[in-house]
Amino acid sequence: MQHEPTPRRRRAERAPLPFYPYKQFLIETYGAPLQRVPIDLGLGCPHRRPGGAGGCTFCPADGARAKHTQEPGGDSLEEQIRRGLAFARRRYRAARFMAYLQAYTATFAPPARQRALFERVLAAYPFDALSIATRPDCLPPATLDLLAGLRNRLDVWVELGVQTVHDPTLARVNRGHDWAASRRAILALHDRGLRVAAHVILGLPGETAAHFARTADTLAALPLSGIKIHNLHVVRDTALEREFRATPFPVYDAYAYADILIEFLARLPPDLPIMRLNTDTPAAELVAPRWTLAKGQFRQYLIAEMNRRGRRQGSLLASPANTA
Ligand code: SF4
């Protein structure tokens, strides 16, 4: 299956880095590095029981919400957007923005309520793009049609929590859906002209280099517009922390993760924007792994290692016959 338009591929080939950073894609596509404004619609997660129990074993109870959406007084969408814009302008000197419906599952509501919430977000500020984070099993046809309708007004991204293509792992971390659901969602979104970004986690318990390679090869053959790669973090007060303490499983230091990530990137199409290379968790909430490299140092190490090894994004791209 062809991936995306040829011009993006040509631009990626000119990239000086050994991978194609999302920021570069944003500048080439929108003329500026759109800054994300995280917004919590307050819809919760369909995969948690009332009160917050259940859910994916790695997920903290706050659903990985952006910090500024958790501050007192941040309840209204308009107020969240006002504060998010002010923060982005102050911190990053940003001038162009993407609304990022990030927390929990941003399509977990009846279509009429979804529509009303999306309209409020779009009325609050003339965003250049809208990005919606959700689960693969939370995209009924009515939601797909609603999102496709919004596409006439601005670019719409859907960020899907895929995590891995291996069903035994998905069951072990209690994702509540299988790989087939992710694949169906990616194709359905793409068919409606929506941009799809996949979230993956490298290092889930029970997985090895062979699993990571299969996940990369499988995703490489699908029509994605971006990929967000996380290394597994064991976060406090999660089911995964309890599992880790009871039966420790391997977690990766920065150098071991770089080895994994280099091979993973090498199996992805060279024109697929890389939205994230590793996970951020506040130190007070992180159980393992504890890295000695800061985020910027890790990125520099990764680039140097890829160059030293002669590895680039796409240099191990599997042939379509291997990913059928
Ligand atoms: S990762 Fe997403 S789907 Fe899983 S429990 Fe957290 S918010 Fe819900």
Short mmCIF file of C-alpha atoms and ligand atoms in Angstrom, two decimals:
data_model
loop_
_atom_site.label_atom_id
_atom_site.label_comp_id
_atom_site.label_asym_id
_atom_site.label_seq_id
_atom_site.Cartn_x
_atom_site.Cartn_y
_atom_site.Cartn_z
CA MET A 1 0.00 0.00 0.00
CA GLN A 2 1.32 3.45 -0.89
CA HIS A 3 1.89 5.59 2.12
CA GLU A 4 1.22 9.27 1.42
CA PRO A 5 1.83 11.83 -1.28
CA THR A 6 5.16 11.83 -3.04
CA PRO A 7 6.16 15.44 -2.16
CA ARG A 8 6.44 14.53 1.53
CA ARG A 9 8.72 11.65 0.61
CA ARG A 10 10.95 13.96 -1.42
CA ARG A 11 11.12 16.45 1.47
CA ALA A 12 12.02 13.68 3.92
CA GLU A 13 14.93 12.63 1.73
CA ARG A 14 16.43 16.08 2.16
CA ALA A 15 16.20 15.92 5.96
CA PRO A 16 19.61 16.26 7.60
CA LEU A 17 18.64 14.12 10.59
CA PRO A 18 18.61 10.31 10.43
CA PHE A 19 14.87 10.42 11.13
CA TYR A 20 12.03 12.69 10.02
CA PRO A 21 10.97 14.91 12.92
CA TYR A 22 7.35 15.97 13.26
CA LYS A 23 8.38 19.59 13.71
CA GLN A 24 9.92 19.58 10.25
CA PHE A 25 6.75 18.04 8.83
CA LEU A 26 4.65 20.76 10.50
CA ILE A 27 6.78 23.55 9.05
CA GLU A 28 6.67 22.00 5.57
CA THR A 29 2.93 21.36 5.76
CA TYR A 30 1.52 24.35 7.66
CA GLY A 31 4.33 26.88 7.27
CA ALA A 32 5.00 26.93 11.02
CA PRO A 33 5.58 24.46 13.86
CA LEU A 34 2.01 24.39 15.16
CA GLN A 35 2.07 24.38 18.94
CA ARG A 36 -0.34 22.00 20.59
CA VAL A 37 -2.82 23.36 23.09
CA PRO A 38 -3.88 20.42 25.31
CA ILE A 39 -7.57 20.38 26.19
CA ASP A 40 -9.45 17.99 28.47
CA LEU A 41 -13.05 17.52 27.30
CA GLY A 42 -13.80 15.76 30.57
CA LEU A 43 -15.27 12.71 28.86
CA GLY A 44 -13.35 10.14 30.88
CA CYS A 45 -12.34 6.73 29.60
CA PRO A 46 -14.71 3.95 28.51
CA HIS A 47 -12.15 1.43 29.68
CA ARG A 48 -12.27 2.47 33.34
CA ARG A 49 -14.99 1.71 35.84
CA PRO A 50 -16.76 4.56 37.64
CA GLY A 51 -14.32 5.83 40.25
CA GLY A 52 -11.33 5.22 37.99
CA ALA A 53 -10.61 1.51 38.61
CA GLY A 54 -9.55 -0.76 35.77
CA GLY A 55 -8.07 0.50 32.53
CA CYS A 56 -4.74 -0.23 30.92
CA THR A 57 -2.19 -1.46 33.42
CA PHE A 58 0.37 1.23 32.51
CA CYS A 59 -2.05 4.18 32.68
CA PRO A 60 -2.10 6.47 35.72
CA ALA A 61 -5.48 7.48 37.12
CA ASP A 62 -5.28 10.97 35.57
CA GLY A 63 -5.14 9.49 32.05
CA ALA A 64 -1.85 11.33 31.35
CA ARG A 65 -3.54 14.72 31.25
CA ALA A 66 -1.45 17.79 30.56
CA LYS A 67 -0.64 19.55 33.82
CA HIS A 68 -2.25 22.86 32.97
CA THR A 69 -5.63 21.21 32.40
CA GLN A 70 -5.52 20.00 35.99
CA GLU A 71 -5.10 23.38 37.64
CA PRO A 72 -7.91 24.85 39.72
CA GLY A 73 -10.19 27.01 37.60
CA GLY A 74 -9.39 25.04 34.45
CA ASP A 75 -12.76 23.41 34.12
CA SER A 76 -14.25 25.30 31.18
CA LEU A 77 -12.96 24.54 27.72
CA GLU A 78 -12.64 28.23 26.96
CA GLU A 79 -10.54 28.81 30.07
CA GLN A 80 -8.31 25.83 29.30
CA ILE A 81 -7.77 27.16 25.80
CA ARG A 82 -7.06 30.68 27.02
CA ARG A 83 -4.47 29.43 29.49
CA GLY A 84 -3.00 26.94 27.01
CA LEU A 85 -2.52 29.62 24.37
CA ALA A 86 -0.98 32.01 26.90
CA PHE A 87 1.41 29.32 28.10
CA ALA A 88 2.47 28.35 24.55
CA ARG A 89 3.03 31.97 23.55
CA ARG A 90 5.05 32.68 26.69
CA ARG A 91 7.07 29.45 26.80
CA TYR A 92 7.60 28.74 23.10
CA ARG A 93 6.85 32.11 21.48
CA ALA A 94 4.32 30.16 19.41
CA ALA A 95 2.08 31.93 16.92
CA ARG A 96 0.13 29.09 15.27
CA PHE A 97 -1.73 26.38 17.14
CA MET A 98 -3.28 22.94 17.01
CA ALA A 99 -6.09 22.07 19.44
CA TYR A 100 -5.12 18.82 21.12
CA LEU A 101 -7.97 16.90 22.73
CA GLN A 102 -5.63 14.79 24.72
CA ALA A 103 -6.85 13.44 28.04
CA TYR A 104 -8.48 10.04 28.37
CA THR A 105 -10.68 9.20 25.32
CA ALA A 106 -11.82 12.31 23.46
CA THR A 107 -14.53 10.56 21.42
CA PHE A 108 -16.24 8.92 24.43
CA ALA A 109 -19.63 10.67 24.18
CA PRO A 110 -22.80 10.51 22.09
CA PRO A 111 -22.28 12.16 18.68
CA ALA A 112 -24.43 15.20 19.52
CA ARG A 113 -22.36 15.94 22.61
CA GLN A 114 -19.12 15.36 20.71
CA ARG A 115 -20.25 17.79 18.04
CA ALA A 116 -21.17 20.44 20.60
CA LEU A 117 -17.80 20.10 22.36
CA PHE A 118 -15.80 20.23 19.14
CA GLU A 119 -17.76 23.32 18.05
CA ARG A 120 -16.96 25.05 21.34
CA VAL A 121 -13.26 24.32 20.89
CA LEU A 122 -13.26 25.62 17.32
CA ALA A 123 -15.28 28.71 18.29
CA ALA A 124 -12.82 29.60 21.06
CA TYR A 125 -9.85 30.12 18.72
CA PRO A 126 -9.10 29.81 14.96
CA PHE A 127 -6.88 26.75 15.28
CA ASP A 128 -4.96 25.54 12.22
CA ALA A 129 -5.59 21.90 13.06
CA LEU A 130 -7.42 19.67 15.49
CA SER A 131 -5.91 16.55 17.02
CA ILE A 132 -8.08 14.04 18.86
CA ALA A 133 -6.69 11.26 21.05
CA THR A 134 -8.80 8.15 21.37
CA ARG A 135 -9.00 4.39 21.48
CA PRO A 136 -9.38 2.27 18.34
CA ASP A 137 -12.63 0.81 19.66
CA CYS A 138 -14.21 4.21 20.32
CA LEU A 139 -14.77 5.34 16.74
CA PRO A 140 -18.30 4.37 15.69
CA PRO A 141 -19.47 5.39 12.19
CA ALA A 142 -21.26 8.48 13.54
CA THR A 143 -18.01 9.73 15.07
CA LEU A 144 -16.08 9.01 11.89
CA ASP A 145 -18.64 11.00 9.91
CA LEU A 146 -18.49 13.87 12.39
CA LEU A 147 -14.70 14.04 12.17
CA ALA A 148 -14.79 13.80 8.38
CA GLY A 149 -17.21 16.75 8.35
CA LEU A 150 -14.82 18.85 10.42
CA ARG A 151 -12.13 18.19 7.88
CA ASN A 152 -13.78 20.68 5.53
CA ARG A 153 -12.84 23.42 8.00
CA LEU A 154 -9.39 22.42 9.21
CA ASP A 155 -6.90 19.57 9.20
CA VAL A 156 -8.06 16.79 11.55
CA TRP A 157 -5.71 14.31 13.17
CA VAL A 158 -6.72 11.29 15.21
CA GLU A 159 -4.12 9.91 17.59
CA LEU A 160 -4.81 6.26 18.22
CA GLY A 161 -3.52 4.29 21.17
CA VAL A 162 -2.22 1.24 19.33
CA GLN A 163 0.73 0.37 21.64
CA THR A 164 1.65 -2.92 19.92
CA VAL A 165 0.36 -5.25 17.21
CA HIS A 166 0.63 -8.31 19.47
CA ASP A 167 -2.62 -9.55 20.95
CA PRO A 168 -1.09 -11.47 23.91
CA THR A 169 0.63 -8.24 25.01
CA LEU A 170 -2.56 -6.21 24.55
CA ALA A 171 -4.33 -8.73 26.77
CA ARG A 172 -1.55 -8.69 29.36
CA VAL A 173 -1.69 -4.90 29.73
CA ASN A 174 -5.52 -5.02 29.70
CA ARG A 175 -5.99 -2.78 26.68
CA GLY A 176 -9.46 -4.18 26.09
CA HIS A 177 -9.09 -4.36 22.31
CA ASP A 178 -7.01 -6.35 19.89
CA TRP A 179 -4.73 -5.42 17.01
CA ALA A 180 -7.51 -6.02 14.48
CA ALA A 181 -9.47 -3.16 16.09
CA SER A 182 -6.50 -0.82 15.63
CA ARG A 183 -6.01 -1.84 12.03
CA ARG A 184 -9.70 -1.35 11.26
CA ALA A 185 -9.65 2.10 12.88
CA ILE A 186 -6.53 3.22 10.98
CA LEU A 187 -8.04 2.20 7.65
CA ALA A 188 -11.49 3.67 8.41
CA LEU A 189 -9.99 7.03 9.41
CA HIS A 190 -7.72 7.11 6.39
CA ASP A 191 -10.64 6.26 4.10
CA ARG A 192 -12.38 9.42 5.35
CA GLY A 193 -9.38 11.61 4.65
CA LEU A 194 -8.36 11.99 8.28
CA ARG A 195 -4.74 11.97 9.36
CA VAL A 196 -3.91 9.08 11.68
CA ALA A 197 -1.07 9.01 14.18
CA ALA A 198 -0.31 5.78 16.05
CA HIS A 199 0.92 5.68 19.64
CA VAL A 200 3.20 2.75 20.36
CA ILE A 201 5.02 1.62 23.48
CA LEU A 202 8.35 -0.18 23.18
CA GLY A 203 9.24 -2.40 26.12
CA LEU A 204 5.84 -3.73 27.16
CA PRO A 205 6.21 -6.77 29.43
CA GLY A 206 6.80 -10.00 27.55
CA GLU A 207 7.97 -8.32 24.35
CA THR A 208 11.40 -8.68 22.76
CA ALA A 209 13.26 -7.25 19.78
CA ALA A 210 11.31 -9.58 17.49
CA HIS A 211 8.01 -8.14 18.75
CA PHE A 212 9.19 -4.56 18.23
CA ALA A 213 10.33 -5.39 14.70
CA ARG A 214 6.97 -6.95 13.85
CA THR A 215 5.12 -3.92 15.22
CA ALA A 216 7.29 -1.59 13.11
CA ASP A 217 6.90 -3.67 9.95
CA THR A 218 3.15 -3.94 10.38
CA LEU A 219 2.61 -0.23 11.02
CA ALA A 220 4.98 0.68 8.19
CA ALA A 221 2.57 -0.92 5.73
CA LEU A 222 -0.43 1.15 6.89
CA PRO A 223 -1.45 4.69 5.86
CA LEU A 224 -0.23 6.60 8.90
CA SER A 225 0.57 10.31 8.98
CA GLY A 226 2.62 10.18 12.17
CA ILE A 227 3.89 7.93 14.94
CA LYS A 228 4.45 8.66 18.60
CA ILE A 229 6.94 6.28 20.18
CA HIS A 230 7.12 5.80 23.93
CA ASN A 231 9.52 3.73 25.98
CA LEU A 232 7.66 1.90 28.73
CA HIS A 233 7.55 3.79 32.00
CA VAL A 234 6.36 2.07 35.15
CA VAL A 235 4.35 4.82 36.83
CA ARG A 236 3.37 4.97 40.50
CA ASP A 237 -0.03 3.73 41.60
CA THR A 238 -0.70 1.74 38.46
CA ALA A 239 -1.45 -1.95 38.04
CA LEU A 240 1.83 -2.16 36.15
CA GLU A 241 3.72 -0.95 39.21
CA ARG A 242 2.15 -3.74 41.27
CA GLU A 243 3.08 -6.29 38.59
CA PHE A 244 6.61 -4.91 38.35
CA ARG A 245 7.17 -5.07 42.09
CA ALA A 246 5.72 -8.58 42.36
CA THR A 247 7.45 -10.03 39.30
CA PRO A 248 10.04 -7.63 37.88
CA PHE A 249 10.31 -7.56 34.09
CA PRO A 250 13.06 -5.91 32.04
CA VAL A 251 13.00 -2.12 31.72
CA TYR A 252 15.45 -0.33 29.49
CA ASP A 253 18.05 2.28 30.34
CA ALA A 254 18.66 5.04 27.82
CA TYR A 255 21.37 3.16 25.93
CA ALA A 256 19.44 -0.11 25.68
CA TYR A 257 16.33 1.79 24.59
CA ALA A 258 18.35 3.65 21.96
CA ASP A 259 19.39 0.27 20.51
CA ILE A 260 15.73 -0.75 20.27
CA LEU A 261 14.60 2.60 18.92
CA ILE A 262 17.27 2.73 16.20
CA GLU A 263 16.12 -0.61 14.81
CA PHE A 264 12.46 0.41 15.12
CA LEU A 265 13.01 3.68 13.25
CA ALA A 266 15.00 1.91 10.57
CA ARG A 267 11.95 -0.24 9.79
CA LEU A 268 9.59 2.74 9.33
CA PRO A 269 9.01 4.63 6.06
CA PRO A 270 11.48 7.54 5.77
CA ASP A 271 8.63 10.03 5.22
CA LEU A 272 6.63 9.11 8.33
CA PRO A 273 6.84 12.00 10.82
CA ILE A 274 8.24 10.96 14.19
CA MET A 275 6.18 12.76 16.78
CA ARG A 276 7.94 11.49 19.87
CA LEU A 277 11.03 9.42 20.64
CA ASN A 278 10.59 8.73 24.34
CA THR A 279 8.29 9.21 27.31
CA ASP A 280 8.19 12.06 29.82
CA THR A 281 7.07 11.22 33.34
CA PRO A 282 7.62 13.52 36.33
CA ALA A 283 10.36 12.07 38.55
CA ALA A 284 8.07 11.84 41.57
CA GLU A 285 5.67 9.59 39.62
CA LEU A 286 8.24 7.36 37.93
CA VAL A 287 9.12 3.96 39.38
CA ALA A 288 11.34 2.70 36.54
CA PRO A 289 13.45 3.06 34.51
CA ARG A 290 15.51 5.93 35.88
CA TRP A 291 17.69 7.39 33.16
CA THR A 292 20.90 9.31 33.60
CA LEU A 293 20.43 11.08 30.26
CA ALA A 294 18.11 14.07 30.00
CA LYS A 295 15.68 14.23 27.09
CA GLY A 296 17.90 16.45 24.92
CA GLN A 297 20.98 14.37 25.70
CA PHE A 298 19.12 11.22 24.70
CA ARG A 299 18.14 12.75 21.37
CA GLN A 300 21.73 13.76 20.68
CA TYR A 301 22.99 10.31 21.63
CA LEU A 302 20.40 8.68 19.37
CA ILE A 303 21.34 10.85 16.39
CA ALA A 304 25.06 10.24 16.93
CA GLU A 305 24.52 6.49 17.24
CA MET A 306 22.34 6.30 14.15
CA ASN A 307 24.96 8.19 12.18
CA ARG A 308 27.77 6.06 13.59
CA ARG A 309 25.94 2.83 12.71
CA GLY A 310 24.84 4.07 9.29
CA ARG A 311 21.20 3.61 10.25
CA ARG A 312 18.46 5.96 9.02
CA GLN A 313 14.72 5.87 9.27
CA GLY A 314 13.67 3.52 6.50
CA SER A 315 17.02 1.83 6.01
CA LEU A 316 15.54 -1.54 7.08
CA LEU A 317 12.10 -1.00 5.60
CA ALA A 318 10.54 -4.41 5.07
CA SER A 319 9.21 -5.34 1.66
CA PRO A 320 5.38 -5.43 1.44
CA ALA A 321 5.54 -9.22 1.12
CA ASN A 322 6.93 -9.43 4.67
CA THR A 323 4.13 -7.42 6.23
CA ALA A 324 1.05 -8.93 4.65
S1 SF4 B 1 -4.45 4.48 28.36
FE1 SF4 B 1 -6.31 5.45 27.54
S2 SF4 B 1 -7.74 3.73 27.27
FE2 SF4 B 1 -6.16 3.00 28.67
S3 SF4 B 1 -6.98 3.41 30.74
FE3 SF4 B 1 -5.69 5.18 30.14
S4 SF4 B 1 -7.11 6.68 29.27
FE4 SF4 B 1 -8.17 4.68 29.29
#
